[in-house]
Short mmCIF file of C-alpha atoms in Angstrom, two decimals:
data_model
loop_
_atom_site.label_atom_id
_atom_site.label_comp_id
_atom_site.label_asym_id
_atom_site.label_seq_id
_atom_site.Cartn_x
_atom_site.Cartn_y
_atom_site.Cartn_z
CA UNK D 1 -64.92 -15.60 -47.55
CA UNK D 2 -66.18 -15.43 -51.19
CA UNK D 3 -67.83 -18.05 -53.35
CA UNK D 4 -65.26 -20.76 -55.37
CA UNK D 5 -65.21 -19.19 -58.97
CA UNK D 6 -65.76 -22.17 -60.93
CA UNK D 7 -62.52 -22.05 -62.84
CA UNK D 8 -60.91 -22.39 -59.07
CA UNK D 9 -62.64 -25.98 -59.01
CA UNK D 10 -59.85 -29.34 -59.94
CA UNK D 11 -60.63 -30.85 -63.47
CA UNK D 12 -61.07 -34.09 -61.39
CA UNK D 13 -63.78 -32.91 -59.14
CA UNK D 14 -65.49 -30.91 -62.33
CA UNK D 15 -65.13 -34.40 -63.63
CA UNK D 16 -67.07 -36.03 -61.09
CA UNK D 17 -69.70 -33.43 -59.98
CA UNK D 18 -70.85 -33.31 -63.44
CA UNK D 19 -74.46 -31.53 -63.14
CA UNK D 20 -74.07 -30.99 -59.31
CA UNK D 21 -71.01 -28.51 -59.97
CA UNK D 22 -73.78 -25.47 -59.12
CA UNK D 23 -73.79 -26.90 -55.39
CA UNK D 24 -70.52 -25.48 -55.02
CA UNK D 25 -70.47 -22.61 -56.64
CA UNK D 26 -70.64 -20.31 -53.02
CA UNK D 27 -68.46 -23.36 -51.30
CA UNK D 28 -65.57 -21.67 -49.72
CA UNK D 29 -62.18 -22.23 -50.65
CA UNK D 30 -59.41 -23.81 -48.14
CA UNK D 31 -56.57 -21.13 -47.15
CA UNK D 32 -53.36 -21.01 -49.20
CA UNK D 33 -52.19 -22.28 -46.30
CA UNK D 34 -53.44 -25.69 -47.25
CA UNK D 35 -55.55 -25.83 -43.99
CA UNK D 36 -56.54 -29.29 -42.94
CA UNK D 37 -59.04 -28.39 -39.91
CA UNK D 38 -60.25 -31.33 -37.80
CA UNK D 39 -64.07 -30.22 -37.53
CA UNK D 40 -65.33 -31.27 -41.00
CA UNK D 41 -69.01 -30.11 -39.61
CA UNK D 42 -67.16 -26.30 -40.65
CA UNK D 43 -66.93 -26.54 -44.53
CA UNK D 44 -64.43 -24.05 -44.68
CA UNK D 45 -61.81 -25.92 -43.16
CA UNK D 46 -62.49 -28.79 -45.12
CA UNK D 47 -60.08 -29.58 -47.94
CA UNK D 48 -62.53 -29.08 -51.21
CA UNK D 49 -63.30 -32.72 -52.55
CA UNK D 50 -64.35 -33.96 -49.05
CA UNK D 51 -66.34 -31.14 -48.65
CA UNK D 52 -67.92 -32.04 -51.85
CA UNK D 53 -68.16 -35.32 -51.07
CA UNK D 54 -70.04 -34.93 -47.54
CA UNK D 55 -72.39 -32.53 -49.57
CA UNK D 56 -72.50 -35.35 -52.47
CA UNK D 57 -73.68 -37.26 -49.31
CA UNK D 58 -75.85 -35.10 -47.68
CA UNK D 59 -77.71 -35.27 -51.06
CA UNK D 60 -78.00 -38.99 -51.32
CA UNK D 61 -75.78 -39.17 -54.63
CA UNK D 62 -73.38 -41.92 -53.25
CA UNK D 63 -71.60 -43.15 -56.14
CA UNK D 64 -70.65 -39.37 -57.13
CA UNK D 65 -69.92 -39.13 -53.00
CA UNK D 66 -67.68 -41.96 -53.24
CA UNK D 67 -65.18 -41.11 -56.24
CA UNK D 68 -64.92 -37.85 -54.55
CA UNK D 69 -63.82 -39.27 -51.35
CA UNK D 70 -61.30 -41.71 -53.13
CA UNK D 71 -60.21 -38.00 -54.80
CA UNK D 72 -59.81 -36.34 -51.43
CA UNK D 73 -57.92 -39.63 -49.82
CA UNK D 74 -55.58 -39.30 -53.23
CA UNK D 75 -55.09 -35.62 -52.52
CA UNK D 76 -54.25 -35.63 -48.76
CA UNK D 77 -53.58 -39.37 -48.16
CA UNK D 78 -52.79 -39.06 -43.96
CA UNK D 79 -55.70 -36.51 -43.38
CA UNK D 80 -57.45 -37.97 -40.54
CA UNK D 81 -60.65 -36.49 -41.06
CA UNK D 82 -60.90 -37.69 -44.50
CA UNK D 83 -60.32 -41.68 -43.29
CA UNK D 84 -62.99 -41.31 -40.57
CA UNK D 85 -65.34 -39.74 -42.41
CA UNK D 86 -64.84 -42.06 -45.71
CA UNK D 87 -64.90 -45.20 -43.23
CA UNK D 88 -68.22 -44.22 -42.04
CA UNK D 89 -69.50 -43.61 -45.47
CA UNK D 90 -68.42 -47.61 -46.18
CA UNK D 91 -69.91 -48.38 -43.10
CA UNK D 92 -73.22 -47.38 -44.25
CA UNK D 93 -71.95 -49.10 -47.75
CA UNK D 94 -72.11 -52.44 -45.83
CA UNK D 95 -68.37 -52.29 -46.39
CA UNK D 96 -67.30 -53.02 -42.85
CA UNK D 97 -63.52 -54.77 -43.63
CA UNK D 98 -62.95 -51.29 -45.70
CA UNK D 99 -64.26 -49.34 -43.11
CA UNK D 100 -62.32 -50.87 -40.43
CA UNK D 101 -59.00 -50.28 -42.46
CA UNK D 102 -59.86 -46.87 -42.87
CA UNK D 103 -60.39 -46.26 -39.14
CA UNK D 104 -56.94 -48.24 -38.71
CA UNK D 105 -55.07 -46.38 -41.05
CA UNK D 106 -56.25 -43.03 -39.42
CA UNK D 107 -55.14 -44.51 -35.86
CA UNK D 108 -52.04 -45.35 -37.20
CA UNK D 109 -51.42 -41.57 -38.11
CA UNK D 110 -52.80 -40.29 -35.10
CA UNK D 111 -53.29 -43.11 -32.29
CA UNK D 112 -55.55 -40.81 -29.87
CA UNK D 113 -57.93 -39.97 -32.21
CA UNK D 114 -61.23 -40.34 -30.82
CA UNK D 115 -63.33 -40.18 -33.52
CA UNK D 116 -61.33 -42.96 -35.43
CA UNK D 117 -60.82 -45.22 -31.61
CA UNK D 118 -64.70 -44.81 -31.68
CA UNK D 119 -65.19 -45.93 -34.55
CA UNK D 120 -63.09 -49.19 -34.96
CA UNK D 121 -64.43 -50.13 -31.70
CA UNK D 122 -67.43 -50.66 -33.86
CA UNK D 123 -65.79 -52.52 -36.61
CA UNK D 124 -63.04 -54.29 -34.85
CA UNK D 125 -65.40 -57.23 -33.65
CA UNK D 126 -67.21 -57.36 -36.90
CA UNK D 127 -63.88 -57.79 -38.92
CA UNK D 128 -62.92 -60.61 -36.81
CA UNK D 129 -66.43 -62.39 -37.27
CA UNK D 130 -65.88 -62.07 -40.73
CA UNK D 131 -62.16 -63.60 -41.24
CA UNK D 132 -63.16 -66.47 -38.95
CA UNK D 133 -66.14 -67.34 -41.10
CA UNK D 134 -63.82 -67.12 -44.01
CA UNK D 135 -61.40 -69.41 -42.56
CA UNK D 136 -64.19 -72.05 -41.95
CA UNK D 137 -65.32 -71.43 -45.42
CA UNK D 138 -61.64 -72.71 -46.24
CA UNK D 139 -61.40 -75.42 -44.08
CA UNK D 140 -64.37 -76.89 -45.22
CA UNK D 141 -62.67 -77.22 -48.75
CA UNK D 142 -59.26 -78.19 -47.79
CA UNK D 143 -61.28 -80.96 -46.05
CA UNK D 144 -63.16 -81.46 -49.26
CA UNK D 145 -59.39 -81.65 -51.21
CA UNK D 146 -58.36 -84.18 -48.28
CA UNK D 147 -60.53 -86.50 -49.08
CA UNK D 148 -59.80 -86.80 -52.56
CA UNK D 149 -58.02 -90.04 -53.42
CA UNK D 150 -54.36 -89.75 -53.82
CA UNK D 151 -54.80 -91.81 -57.40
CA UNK D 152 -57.13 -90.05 -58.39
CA UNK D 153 -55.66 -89.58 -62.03
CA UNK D 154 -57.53 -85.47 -62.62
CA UNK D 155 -55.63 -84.76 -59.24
CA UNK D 156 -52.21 -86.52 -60.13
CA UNK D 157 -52.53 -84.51 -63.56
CA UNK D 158 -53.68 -80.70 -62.23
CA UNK D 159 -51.38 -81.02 -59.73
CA UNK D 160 -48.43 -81.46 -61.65
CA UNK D 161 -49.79 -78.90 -64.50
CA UNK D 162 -49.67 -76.73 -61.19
CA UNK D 163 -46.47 -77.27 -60.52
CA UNK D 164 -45.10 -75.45 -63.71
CA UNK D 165 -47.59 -72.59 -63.35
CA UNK D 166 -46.21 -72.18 -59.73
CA UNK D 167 -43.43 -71.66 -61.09
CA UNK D 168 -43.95 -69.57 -64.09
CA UNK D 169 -46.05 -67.52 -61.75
CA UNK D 170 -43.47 -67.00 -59.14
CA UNK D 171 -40.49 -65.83 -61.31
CA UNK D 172 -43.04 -63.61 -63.78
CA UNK D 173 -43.73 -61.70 -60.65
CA UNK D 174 -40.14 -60.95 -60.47
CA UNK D 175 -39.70 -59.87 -63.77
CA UNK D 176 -38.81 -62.81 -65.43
CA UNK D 177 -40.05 -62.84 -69.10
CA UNK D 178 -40.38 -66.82 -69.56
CA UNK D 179 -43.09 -67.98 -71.26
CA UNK D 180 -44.95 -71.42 -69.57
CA UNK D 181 -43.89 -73.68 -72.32
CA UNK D 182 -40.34 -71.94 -72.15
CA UNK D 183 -40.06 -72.62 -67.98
CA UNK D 184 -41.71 -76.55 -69.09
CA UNK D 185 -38.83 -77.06 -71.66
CA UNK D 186 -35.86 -76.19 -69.76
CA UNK D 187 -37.34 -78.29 -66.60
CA UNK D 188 -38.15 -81.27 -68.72
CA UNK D 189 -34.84 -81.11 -70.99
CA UNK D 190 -32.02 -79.49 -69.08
CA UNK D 191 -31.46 -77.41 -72.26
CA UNK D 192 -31.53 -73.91 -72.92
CA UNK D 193 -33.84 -71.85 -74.72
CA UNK D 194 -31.93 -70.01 -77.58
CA UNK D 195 -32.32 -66.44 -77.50
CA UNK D 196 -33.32 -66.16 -74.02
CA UNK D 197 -31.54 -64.77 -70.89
CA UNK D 198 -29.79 -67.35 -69.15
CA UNK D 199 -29.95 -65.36 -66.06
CA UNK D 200 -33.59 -65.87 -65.64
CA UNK D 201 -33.60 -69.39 -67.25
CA UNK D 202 -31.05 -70.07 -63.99
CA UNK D 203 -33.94 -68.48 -62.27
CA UNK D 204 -35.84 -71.19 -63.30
CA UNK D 205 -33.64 -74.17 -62.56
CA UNK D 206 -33.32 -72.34 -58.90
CA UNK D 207 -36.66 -72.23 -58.46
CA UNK D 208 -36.91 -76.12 -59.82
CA UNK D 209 -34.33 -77.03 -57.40
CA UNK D 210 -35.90 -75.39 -54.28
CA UNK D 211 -39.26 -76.93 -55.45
CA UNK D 212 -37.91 -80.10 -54.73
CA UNK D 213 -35.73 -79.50 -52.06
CA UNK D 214 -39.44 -77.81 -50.28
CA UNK D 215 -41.15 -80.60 -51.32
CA UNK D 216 -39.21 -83.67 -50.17
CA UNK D 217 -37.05 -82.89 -46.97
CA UNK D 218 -39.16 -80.48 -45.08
CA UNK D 219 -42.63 -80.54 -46.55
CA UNK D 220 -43.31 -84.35 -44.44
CA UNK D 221 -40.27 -83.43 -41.87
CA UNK D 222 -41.22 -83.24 -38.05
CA UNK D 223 -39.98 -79.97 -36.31
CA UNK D 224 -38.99 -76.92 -36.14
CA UNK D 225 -38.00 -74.99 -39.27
CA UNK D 226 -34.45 -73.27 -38.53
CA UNK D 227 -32.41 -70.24 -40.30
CA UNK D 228 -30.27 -73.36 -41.95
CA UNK D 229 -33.33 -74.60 -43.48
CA UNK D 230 -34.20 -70.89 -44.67
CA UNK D 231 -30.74 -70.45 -45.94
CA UNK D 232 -30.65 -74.22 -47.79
CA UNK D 233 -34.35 -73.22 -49.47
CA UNK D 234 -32.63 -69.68 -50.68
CA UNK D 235 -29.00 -71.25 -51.86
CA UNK D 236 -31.37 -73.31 -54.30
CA UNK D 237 -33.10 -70.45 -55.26
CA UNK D 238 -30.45 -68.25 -56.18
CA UNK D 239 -27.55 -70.83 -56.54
CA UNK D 240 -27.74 -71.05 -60.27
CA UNK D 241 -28.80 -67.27 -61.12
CA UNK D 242 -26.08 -65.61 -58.38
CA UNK D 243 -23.82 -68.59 -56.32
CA UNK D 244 -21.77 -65.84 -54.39
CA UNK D 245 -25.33 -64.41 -52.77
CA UNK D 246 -26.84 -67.83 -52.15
CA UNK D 247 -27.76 -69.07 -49.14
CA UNK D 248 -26.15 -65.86 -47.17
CA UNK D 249 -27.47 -63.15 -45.72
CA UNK D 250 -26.85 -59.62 -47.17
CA UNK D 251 -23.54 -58.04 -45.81
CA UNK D 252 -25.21 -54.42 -48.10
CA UNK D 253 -28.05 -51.74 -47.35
CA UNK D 254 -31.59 -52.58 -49.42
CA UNK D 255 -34.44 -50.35 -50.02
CA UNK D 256 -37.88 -51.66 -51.33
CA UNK D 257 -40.29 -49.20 -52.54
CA UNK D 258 -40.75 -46.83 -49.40
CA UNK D 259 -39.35 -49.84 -46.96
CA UNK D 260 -36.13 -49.67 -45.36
CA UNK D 261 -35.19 -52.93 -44.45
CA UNK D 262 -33.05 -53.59 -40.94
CA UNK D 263 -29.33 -52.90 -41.53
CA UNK D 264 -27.42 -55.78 -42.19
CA UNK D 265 -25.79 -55.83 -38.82
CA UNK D 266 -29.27 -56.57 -37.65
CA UNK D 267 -30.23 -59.14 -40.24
CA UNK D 268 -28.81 -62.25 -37.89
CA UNK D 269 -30.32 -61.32 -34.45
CA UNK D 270 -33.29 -60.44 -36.48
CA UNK D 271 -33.85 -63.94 -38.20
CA UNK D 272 -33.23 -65.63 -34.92
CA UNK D 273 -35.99 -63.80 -33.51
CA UNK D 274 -37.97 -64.73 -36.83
CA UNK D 275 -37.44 -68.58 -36.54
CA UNK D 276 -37.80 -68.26 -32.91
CA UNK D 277 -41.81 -66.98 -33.27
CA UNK D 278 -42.15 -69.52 -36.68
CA UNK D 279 -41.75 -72.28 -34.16
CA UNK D 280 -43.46 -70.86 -30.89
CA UNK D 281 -46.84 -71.88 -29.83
CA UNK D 282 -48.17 -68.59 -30.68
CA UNK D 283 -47.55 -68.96 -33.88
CA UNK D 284 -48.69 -72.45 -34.42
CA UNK D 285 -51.64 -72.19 -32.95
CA UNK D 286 -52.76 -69.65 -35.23
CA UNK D 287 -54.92 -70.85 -38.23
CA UNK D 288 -52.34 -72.56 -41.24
CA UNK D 289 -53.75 -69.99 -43.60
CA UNK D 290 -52.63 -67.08 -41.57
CA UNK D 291 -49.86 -68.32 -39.93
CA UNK D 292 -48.75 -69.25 -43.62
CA UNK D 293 -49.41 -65.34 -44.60
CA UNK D 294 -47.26 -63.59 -41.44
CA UNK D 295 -44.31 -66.11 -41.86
CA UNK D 296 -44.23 -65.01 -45.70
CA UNK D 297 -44.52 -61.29 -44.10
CA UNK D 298 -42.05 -61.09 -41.76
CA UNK D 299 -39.46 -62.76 -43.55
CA UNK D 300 -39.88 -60.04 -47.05
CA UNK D 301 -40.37 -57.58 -44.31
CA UNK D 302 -36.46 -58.47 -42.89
CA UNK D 303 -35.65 -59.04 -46.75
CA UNK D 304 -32.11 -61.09 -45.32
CA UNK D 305 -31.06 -61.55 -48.55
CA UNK D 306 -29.86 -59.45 -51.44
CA UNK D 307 -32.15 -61.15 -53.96
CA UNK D 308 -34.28 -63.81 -53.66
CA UNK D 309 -36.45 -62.36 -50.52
CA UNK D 310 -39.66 -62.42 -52.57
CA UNK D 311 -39.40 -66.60 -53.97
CA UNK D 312 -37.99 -67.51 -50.90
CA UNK D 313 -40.77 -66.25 -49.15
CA UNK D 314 -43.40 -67.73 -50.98
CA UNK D 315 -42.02 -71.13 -50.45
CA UNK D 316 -41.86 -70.57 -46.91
CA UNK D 317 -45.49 -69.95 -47.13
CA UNK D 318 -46.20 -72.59 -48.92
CA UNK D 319 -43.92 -74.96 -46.65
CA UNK D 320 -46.20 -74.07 -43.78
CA UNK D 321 -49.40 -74.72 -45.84
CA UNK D 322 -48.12 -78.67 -46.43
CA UNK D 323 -47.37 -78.96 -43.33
CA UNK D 324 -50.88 -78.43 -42.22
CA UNK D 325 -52.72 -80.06 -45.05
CA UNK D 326 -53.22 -77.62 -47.17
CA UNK D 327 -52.21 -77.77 -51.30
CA UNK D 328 -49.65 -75.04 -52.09
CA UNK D 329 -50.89 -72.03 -53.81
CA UNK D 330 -49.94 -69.93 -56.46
CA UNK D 331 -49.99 -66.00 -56.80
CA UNK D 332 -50.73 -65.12 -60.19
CA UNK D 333 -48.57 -62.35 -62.27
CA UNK D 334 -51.47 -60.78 -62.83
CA UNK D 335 -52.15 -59.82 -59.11
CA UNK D 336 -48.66 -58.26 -58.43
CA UNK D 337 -50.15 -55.01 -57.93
CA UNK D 338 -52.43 -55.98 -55.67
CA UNK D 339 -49.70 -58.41 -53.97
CA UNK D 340 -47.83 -55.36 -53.63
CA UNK D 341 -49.93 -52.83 -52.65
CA UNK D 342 -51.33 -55.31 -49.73
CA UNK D 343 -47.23 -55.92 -48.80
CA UNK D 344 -47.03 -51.84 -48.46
CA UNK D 345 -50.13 -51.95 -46.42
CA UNK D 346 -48.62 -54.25 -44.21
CA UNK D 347 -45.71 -52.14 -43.34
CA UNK D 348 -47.96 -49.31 -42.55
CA UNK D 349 -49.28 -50.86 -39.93
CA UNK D 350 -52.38 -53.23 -41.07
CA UNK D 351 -51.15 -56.88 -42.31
CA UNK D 352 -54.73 -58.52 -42.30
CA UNK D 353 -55.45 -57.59 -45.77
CA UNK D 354 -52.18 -59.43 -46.96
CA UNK D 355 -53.57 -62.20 -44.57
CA UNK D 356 -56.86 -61.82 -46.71
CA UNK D 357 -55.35 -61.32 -49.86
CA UNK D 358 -53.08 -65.14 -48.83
CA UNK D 359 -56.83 -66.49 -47.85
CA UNK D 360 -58.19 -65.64 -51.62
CA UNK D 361 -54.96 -67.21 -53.53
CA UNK D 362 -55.94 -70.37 -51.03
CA UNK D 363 -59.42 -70.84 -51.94
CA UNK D 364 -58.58 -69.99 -55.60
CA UNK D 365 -56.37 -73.23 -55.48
CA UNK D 366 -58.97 -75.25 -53.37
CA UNK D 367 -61.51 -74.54 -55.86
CA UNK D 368 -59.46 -75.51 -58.81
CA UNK D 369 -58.34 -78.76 -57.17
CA UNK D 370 -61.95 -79.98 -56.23
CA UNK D 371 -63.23 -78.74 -59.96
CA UNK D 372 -60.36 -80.32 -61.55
CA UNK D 373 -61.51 -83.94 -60.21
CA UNK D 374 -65.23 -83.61 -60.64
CA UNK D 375 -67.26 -84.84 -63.67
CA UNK D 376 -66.74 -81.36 -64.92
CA UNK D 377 -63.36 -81.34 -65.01
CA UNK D 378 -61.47 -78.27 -66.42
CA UNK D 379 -57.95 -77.17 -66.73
CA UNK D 380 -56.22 -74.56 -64.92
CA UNK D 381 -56.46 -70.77 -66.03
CA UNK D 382 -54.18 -70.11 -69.07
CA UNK D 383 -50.94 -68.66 -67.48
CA UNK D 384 -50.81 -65.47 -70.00
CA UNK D 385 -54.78 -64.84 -69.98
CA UNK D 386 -56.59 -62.84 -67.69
CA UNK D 387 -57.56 -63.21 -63.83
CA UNK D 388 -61.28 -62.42 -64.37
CA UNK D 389 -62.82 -65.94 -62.94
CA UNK D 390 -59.46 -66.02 -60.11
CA UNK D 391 -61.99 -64.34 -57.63
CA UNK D 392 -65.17 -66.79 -58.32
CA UNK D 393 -65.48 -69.14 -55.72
CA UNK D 394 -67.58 -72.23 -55.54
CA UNK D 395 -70.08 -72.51 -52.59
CA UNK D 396 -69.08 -74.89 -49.78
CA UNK D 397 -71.78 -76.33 -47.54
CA UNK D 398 -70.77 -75.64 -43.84
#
């Protein structure tokens, strides 16, 4: 084999190698076939960037080691290799939840891998230890929230602020261009906004309507949650935007980004089978916040309806949250990517980063509530501004 002439090497790994590009002058070159060898201790069956990124490695330049890993991941996204040998690198990174999807991800590809069975064995425990402190870090502020007074006046005013950003929130992620004070106007006045699409201010009303419907019939109800209460949450949701689709499951085929939904012949047995776990012991004896998360999963995941699937969703989350205690919570516009991109995780096999991703929106709203009513009392995040304190938590003795 002959050295890599350097105008062989990707603009993105000249890009990131910088200075070190000389280290890989002589590297060999994959085969035209495209080669993706399973011993990455042989360089030249190593796809390029991670071989540049184990010999990034090798030389203790990490952050150069781990852009070039990200590269090779982008490149070949199901190379096995690659996912082992980038989870180990976050291993050593301290990054043991990244890590562990990583070695996930590559068992989901190839589920007798040993090298990737090895190494979640490892991480598997460690994860868990980690989401169960998390959860106790949450507890201990919904308990802080609980024992709020009920008059408090900071409480009975961010809650209700909360209610319009909920809802702002949930129909922005769906495309709806609304402005706050817009979605506040046609609540508090019944009129339209001139100008506007009355498609999405019927949107509005429908998500006003299911609000309500959430909030006082099922929210302090006792028992089970059935398909008709699904169906009454979703005919408010959509009754005002699309009447003939509300409150009905699809009778069409649906695709969602690279999800296939069940046909619609399934959709029926499949929702019993839904509201059948929603009310098993199983379920409820799993902690609120993640019990909360896989409801809202498996319900977008069956996606019954022909629109809708996404707000409905959420308020069965949220629905499950009261029910336990727990303040509703909102998921910003601003983290639809990541909302997504955790959603497409999920139906590649890993759903506990969705389940972590529900966990952060939670203590986002715990830590607004119990900030709102201390002596330092400040408002809730501006709904068109950016998410950059959404992730700062406050500290919760334990």
């Amino acid at each position: 084999e002959v050295g890599v002439p350097l105008r062989h090497l990707c603009c993105q790994c000249l890009r990131i190698l910088g200075e070190d590009v000389g280290s890989f002058v002589k590297m060999p070159l994959l085969s035209a076939a495209g080669d993706l060898g399973e011993d990455t201790g042989d360089l030249t069956k190593t796809p390029l960037p991670l071989a540049q990124a184990l010999e990034m490695k090798r030389q203790g330049k990490r952050e150069k080691a781990h852009k070039l890993f990200v590269y090779a991941l982008k490149m070949h996204p199901d190379y096995v290799d690659a996912l082992n040998e980038f989870g180990i690198f976050s291993e050593e990174e301290k990054d043991i939840l990244q890590a562990d999807y990583l070695y996930s991800k590559a068992l989901t590809i190839s589920p007798c891998n040993e090298k990737a069975l090895i190494n979640r064995d490892r991480t598997l425990p460690l994860v868990e230890e980690i989401d169960q402190r998390y959860f106790s870090i949450i507890d201990s502020k919904v308990k802080k929230v609980m024992a709020i007074p009920k008059g408090n006046s900071a409480l009975r005013r961010v809650m209700e602020e909360s209610y319009y950003h909920h809802i702002y929130h949930t129909v922005a992620i769906e495309g709806n261009t609304l402005t706050l004070s817009e979605i506040r106007h046609i609540i508090e006045t019944r009129y339209a906004v001139p100008g506007k699409s009355l498609v999405e201010q019927n949107e509005v009303i429908g998500m006003h309507a299911a609000l309500k419907y959430v909030n006082t019939t099922l929210a302090s109800r006792i028992g089970s949650v059935t398909i008709g209460d699904i169906l009454e949450i979703h005919r408010r949701v959509l009754g005002y935007a699309d009447p003939v689709e509300a409150g009905r499951f699809r009778a069409t085929r649906v695709f969602v980004g690279h999800h296939i939904p069940p046909h619609p012949q399934d959709v029926g047995k499949q929702m019993q089978e839904f509201v059948q776990w929603l009310n098993s012991e199983d379920a409820m004896g799993l902690h609120p916040v993640e019990f909360a998360a896989l409801a809202h999963y498996k319900l977008v995941y069956i996606h019954p309806f022909v629109d809708g699937n996404g707000r409905t969703s959420r308020l069965l989350m949220n629905l499950i949250l009261m029910q336990a205690g727990y303040p509703p919570i909102t998921i910003r516009k601003e983290q639809r990517a990541e909302y997504y991109h955790v959603l497409e995780v999920a139906n590649e096999g890993d759903v506990r980063p969705f389940i972590r991703f529900i966990a952060q929106c939670t203590e986002t709203t715990l830590d607004m509530l119990i900030i709102a009513t201390t002596e330092y009392s400040v408002g809730l995040p501006e709904a068109d501004g950016s998410t950059a304190g959404c992730r700062q938590t406050i500290p919760v003795k334990t």
